[in-house]
Each structure stands twice: as structure tokens, then as C-alpha cells.
Amino acid sequence: MLRGPSALRLRVLLGGGLLLLLVWPWISALFGGDYLVSVMTRVLIFAIAAISLDLIVGYGALVSFGHAAFLGLGAYVAAISAFHASEGLPLAFGFSGSESLLVNLPLAMAVAALVACVTGLICLRTQGIHFIMITLAFAQMLYYLFVSLDAYGGEDGLVLPARNSLPLLDTADDRQFYFLCLGLLLLYLYLAHRLVNSRFGRVLRGSRANETRMRALGYNTYGYRLAAYVIAATGAPLAGVLLASKTEFVDPGLFSWQLSGELLVMVILGGMGSLYGAVIGAAAFLLLEQWLAAWTEHWMFFLGPFLVLVVVRARHGLWGVLTGNGQ
Amino acid sequence: MWLLVEQLLNGLQLGFMLFLLSAGLTLVFGVMNLINLAHGSFYMVGAYVAATLSGAGMGYGVALLGALAAAGLCGLLVELIVLRHLYRRDHLDQVLATFGLILFFNEGVRMIWGRQPLFMQTPAWLGGSVELLPGVPYPLYRLAIIGIGLLVALGLYLLIARTRLGMRIRAGASDRQMIAALGVNIRWLYTLVFALGALMAGFAGVIAAPVFAVESGMGESILILTFVVIVIGGIGSVRGALLGALLVGLVDSLGRAYLPRLLGLLSDSEAANALAASLSSMSIYLLMALVLAIRPRGLFPA
């Protein structure tokens, strides 16, 4: 879609960004150690969640205000499964839990897909602000459900025995875990890119632009939307499992509407409907938060007006500014 | 039976407080097509100013007026400086900008008043309780909230249905270009409606201050409930907001009182207790999902 100087600029941006991420652990070693690796790992994880949200917000105009619920589900699946494995308690259906990412990751995605199927059937009957609110409602229900699960810590949350493991890799090592997250982010970005440029992605964008026409052409737009909703819902648990592993802790706050709001902010701030924008947005939001928090206790007082300024000044988010498509 | 009466009154009280907040929010959405997440901030400002003034020994009337002025002024400034630029923009942009405003207000309040929650005394002449039925005392202040809510609802109805301003507000909601062409200054109309909404939110804050703790972030927990109300009622409809608010207030209060008992009848385990607690917190969201599943545009689509 981008031609001329823009295409060159795009390549420079993507190449530069990738290079920066690849050498980041060594850069941070220069500037005083592992703290910066941990910060960037968080960015990579949230970038995955933001991309998955961008799939429906940016390409299907389905503004979900409950996307954090799927992230939380992923995190809790990883935590509960690891908890049962380490305590030796059977979980369900003869499954006694696992501490391996190879088991927990697909399991988390399957659970999220199942929940998304059921809630999506109802949510997608509505549109616009009603869709925003009904997704919020389901996320709140899950929030209260996990608050009430006393066996898994209730409101206080659950501490993981250790990071979920992977053969051949030492996930307890911060640097190796960083590259695991980076690898998964790149893989997910590639898959998402393929998806939005496929026939499926074009139908989705078509139904966003003119639903009546797509229906007249014989497409079941409801079915396509539902599929997109479920696909997006399987991306967030990927981030959730990684986040649970990174912090070795989960709590119901992962389902909170604040986190859903922050994910939306990342997508909009970066510029929706471009996938790369979601990555930029996650990085900008989290890094700015870190930087301001180190500088002043009252960082939100400055972050807030900055967000307002971005909205009023830059129409296509930071990605639009970077690629020169801002106006 | 007495419990039922008490819970019904509690539900009405919560409902009317939610109505004060949701009426403004739904008007702003109906007239300006604007999603304002920062609506709860005006509620918070109202509560803080009222608690401060009353803590400094001023009377309830002074505290009320000061809080209303502060909330209305905040609304006016927010509209003039920020939101005015966002009416024609995508809802998503509005969500992002007003999310930024929430951060700004919450942190600003923390910078001025600190992190400790404030508490406000119930005014002396509304203290104490009355016996509704022999042996069933009920706090007078909570009854007063219900009365005030009724009065505001009536006043708002008269304003919208019977005055010239109300006529213009209704006209602005249905066709903004036409009303602008007829010579009404639509910009000032928008500013006025927005300030009116902020004023009512601030009023709700003053009323809530003696009941809840006044703290930074208090606006958001109630904002979510407010959104539930206007979505159930049908966005843009004041009548829907009233019905939705009372429905949410009643379902929440009755759910919290009776769900644990109902589940307790079925099973007396700890798991059932925990489930009851989470179900009663969930009840209004279940209500909203149910309403939207049956009527995707709310009870009174505008």
C-alpha cells in the first residue's frame, strides 16, 4: 500500500526497530544491567496482546473493551496448570497440570477460544458502543469469577512455583526469556500480517467499510466477525502465559477494565489497523510510563495530557507520524 | 420482609445516584455523539470539594454550592479546551483522549489532596434515622437521596420537555445541521449540555461523599456502573437512563442480599458462599448481557 519514499521509510523503520530489539540485551548491559531487559520483555509481551486487539479493532471495527480478559485467562491457565503440577493435585479429566509452555500455551489458547466462541455469539449481535460495553460486561464477569476462586488465591492472586519451562531453553534466564518473547512476537506479527492480507482479512475489512454490500455479495459477515473475534482472542492468552511466566504471579487485576483500556490505548496511540502500530503503541505507552515514573511520582499527571495531545494532533497515531501518513 | 423493604430502599438510593450520573452521560452521548470516560472525574471533583469545604467547617449548603461550581467549571474547561475538537472524530479517539483526562484528574487530585481518602460528615439536620415501620429504622440521609433524585429527575424532565432550551437540546440530538441552520449557536448549546452533565455528576459526588470514602479513582468504579445503566436504558435516552439506573440499583442491592441465601439453600459449602459472592457482584453485568442479547440497542433506543 505504501509507495515511494514512504516504502523506503517503512523498510528503514522496520529494519532499525528489529535491529534495536535484537541487540537490546547488550545495550542494556552497557547501561546498568538486567532491568532494561525486563522492561523490554514486558513491552514485547504487551505488543503481542496489542496486535491481537488490533486485529479486531483496526480491521473489523470491533472495539473490544474486554480484551484483557483473554490475557488474564491465558495467565491463569498457565498459573493454575503449573500450580497443580507442582502440588501434585489432579486438575480435571485426568490431567494433572504441567509446567511446560508446550502444554500450557495451546491449552490457554484453546480455553480462550472456547470462551470467545460463547461470548462472541452474544456480543456480536450488538454494534458500536453497545459492543464496547457488552465485551466489558463479560470481562467484568470473569474478573469477579476469579476474585471468588479462593482455591487459587482469590483477590490476592497466585504465585507460580517457577517460570513455565521449555525444552532446550532456560526460561529462568532473563536474556533467554527475552529472546523467546521476541521470537514469539515476530512469529505472531508474521501470522497476523498474513491473516489481514488474506482473503479472510479483505472480507473483514470489506464488512467494516460497507456491510450491506458484503452481505449482498453473499458473505456471512456475522460468521466472519465471529471468526475474527475468536482468532484475536487466541492471541491475547499467548501474551498472558508469557506475562505469568515473566512475573511468576497472577491476580484478578489481569482481567480488570483498566488493563483492557490500556490495551486499547496502546493500539490507538500506535495507530490502529497497521499491526506495527500496535507494537509501537505498546512500546511507547510502557516506556513512557517507566520513564515518567522514574522522573516523578505523579507521572500520570503528564501521561494523560500527552495522550490527549496525540489524539488531537496525530490522526493515525505514532505509526502515522513515523511513516509520514499522519494527516 | 423488613430486609426486603430495606434492600428495596437501598436499591432505589443507589439507583437515583446512578441516575444523576447517567443522565448527563447519556445526554452528552445523545446530543454530541461523544463517549466521555472522564465523566466520573466530575463526580470525584464534586465529592472532594464538598468534603474539603465541609471539613473546613462550612455548612452543607456552602459545600454543595462550592462543589457544584467546581464540577461545572471543570466540565466547562474540559469541553472548551479538549472535547470541542473531538465531536467529529471516531469514538476510539474520544476513548483515548478521555482516558488521558482520567489519568490527569486522578493524579491531579492526588497531588492536591494526597493519597489518604477523605471522609465527610452527614449534615446534622439529615443525621439520625426515621422509623418507616415500627421497629424498622432507616437512615434519614439515605431517604433524602431518594427524594433529591426524584426531584432532579422531575426537574430534568421539565427542562427537556417544557423549556426552549430543552427543545433545542432535543432538536440538536435529532438533527444538528438543521438546528444550526435555524440560527441556534450549536457550539454554546454543546458547551451548556456538557456543563450541565458535569454539574449533575458533581451533585452525585456531593451526595455520595458522606456515604462512600472520597478517594482518587472513585469516579471509575461508578463510571462503569453508569455505562451499564445507559447501555441498558438505551444510549441517548434520559427516560432509559432513569429506568436503567433504578433497575441496576435494585438488581445490585437485592442480588447482594438474597443470592447468598438462595445458594445457601441449595448447598452450604464454602464454595457455594464464594460463588454467591461473585454472582452477586456479577449480577448487573449478567443483567446487561441479558438485555443486550435480547434487545441489542437497549430498552429505549433513542
XYZ file of C-alpha atoms in Angstrom, chain A residues 57 63 65 122 125-138 140-142 144-145 147-150 257-258 261-262 264-266 268-269 272 285 297-305 307-308 310-315, chain B residues 29 35 37 82 85-86 89-97 99-104 106-108 110-111 115 220-221 223-224 227-228 230-231 234-235 270 274-275 277-278 281-282 285-286 288-289 292-298:
110
model
C -10.280 -3.078 16.346
C -13.834 -2.233 19.657
C -13.223 -3.178 25.952
C -23.847 -12.850 22.056
C -25.325 -9.276 17.961
C -24.592 -5.708 19.041
C -22.629 -2.949 17.363
C -20.744 0.232 18.142
C -20.797 1.423 21.721
C -23.043 -1.472 22.713
C -20.335 -3.866 21.586
C -17.796 -1.926 23.649
C -19.984 -2.277 26.705
C -21.025 -5.904 26.353
C -17.409 -7.025 25.948
C -16.688 -5.029 29.097
C -19.535 -6.822 30.850
C -18.170 -10.272 30.071
C -16.106 -7.961 34.467
C -17.929 -11.247 34.996
C -14.668 -13.171 34.562
C -15.450 -11.394 39.666
C -15.330 -15.120 38.947
C -11.849 -12.967 42.568
C -14.115 -15.635 44.053
C -11.806 -18.570 43.298
C -10.366 -18.948 46.781
C -11.152 -2.969 32.735
C -8.177 -0.700 33.353
C -8.379 0.218 28.487
C -4.598 0.317 28.442
C -6.908 -0.092 23.649
C -4.754 2.942 24.374
C -1.701 1.099 23.061
C -4.891 3.719 19.253
C -1.736 5.508 20.370
C -4.699 1.129 14.553
C 2.998 3.560 26.376
C 5.756 10.149 41.350
C 2.927 11.976 39.602
C 3.679 10.597 36.143
C 0.021 10.098 35.256
C -0.465 13.838 35.502
C 1.798 14.184 32.477
C 0.935 10.983 30.609
C -2.743 11.967 30.482
C -2.345 15.264 28.625
C -2.433 11.082 25.254
C -4.893 13.921 24.654
C -1.616 12.645 20.431
C -5.324 12.273 19.706
C -5.870 15.908 18.821
C -2.679 16.336 16.767
C -1.849 12.969 15.203
C -4.762 11.292 13.487
C -23.786 10.953 24.011
C -18.140 8.951 24.583
C -14.890 8.248 30.003
C -10.235 19.355 24.702
C -12.023 19.184 18.965
C -13.307 15.638 19.149
C -13.853 12.225 15.430
C -14.029 8.499 15.739
C -15.333 7.084 19.030
C -11.981 5.448 19.559
C -10.195 8.791 19.556
C -12.664 10.015 22.150
C -11.997 6.958 24.288
C -8.246 7.562 24.163
C -8.457 11.297 24.883
C -8.828 8.066 29.167
C -5.966 10.583 29.228
C -8.218 13.027 31.071
C -8.976 10.384 33.715
C -5.266 9.940 34.404
C -4.855 13.706 34.594
C -6.903 11.266 39.265
C -3.294 12.290 39.626
C -4.179 15.967 39.982
C -3.724 13.069 44.464
C -1.309 15.983 44.124
C -3.363 9.662 48.881
C -14.088 4.995 37.699
C -15.775 2.309 39.748
C -18.406 5.203 35.869
C -18.520 1.546 34.828
C -22.145 2.934 31.447
C -24.002 -0.252 32.293
C -27.054 3.901 29.891
C -26.430 0.848 27.750
C -30.638 2.793 25.516
C -27.982 5.356 24.800
C -17.635 -22.677 51.273
C -17.688 -17.827 47.287
C -19.809 -18.449 44.212
C -20.326 -13.539 46.416
C -19.044 -13.493 42.860
C -21.033 -8.838 42.076
C -21.736 -10.110 38.582
C -23.329 -7.427 34.223
C -25.464 -10.511 33.735
C -26.738 -6.069 30.911
C -25.657 -9.060 28.831
C -28.341 -6.643 25.095
C -28.738 -10.238 23.943
C -32.492 -9.705 23.633
C -32.566 -6.014 22.697
C -29.173 -5.154 21.165
C -29.853 -1.396 21.356
C -31.116 -1.208 24.923
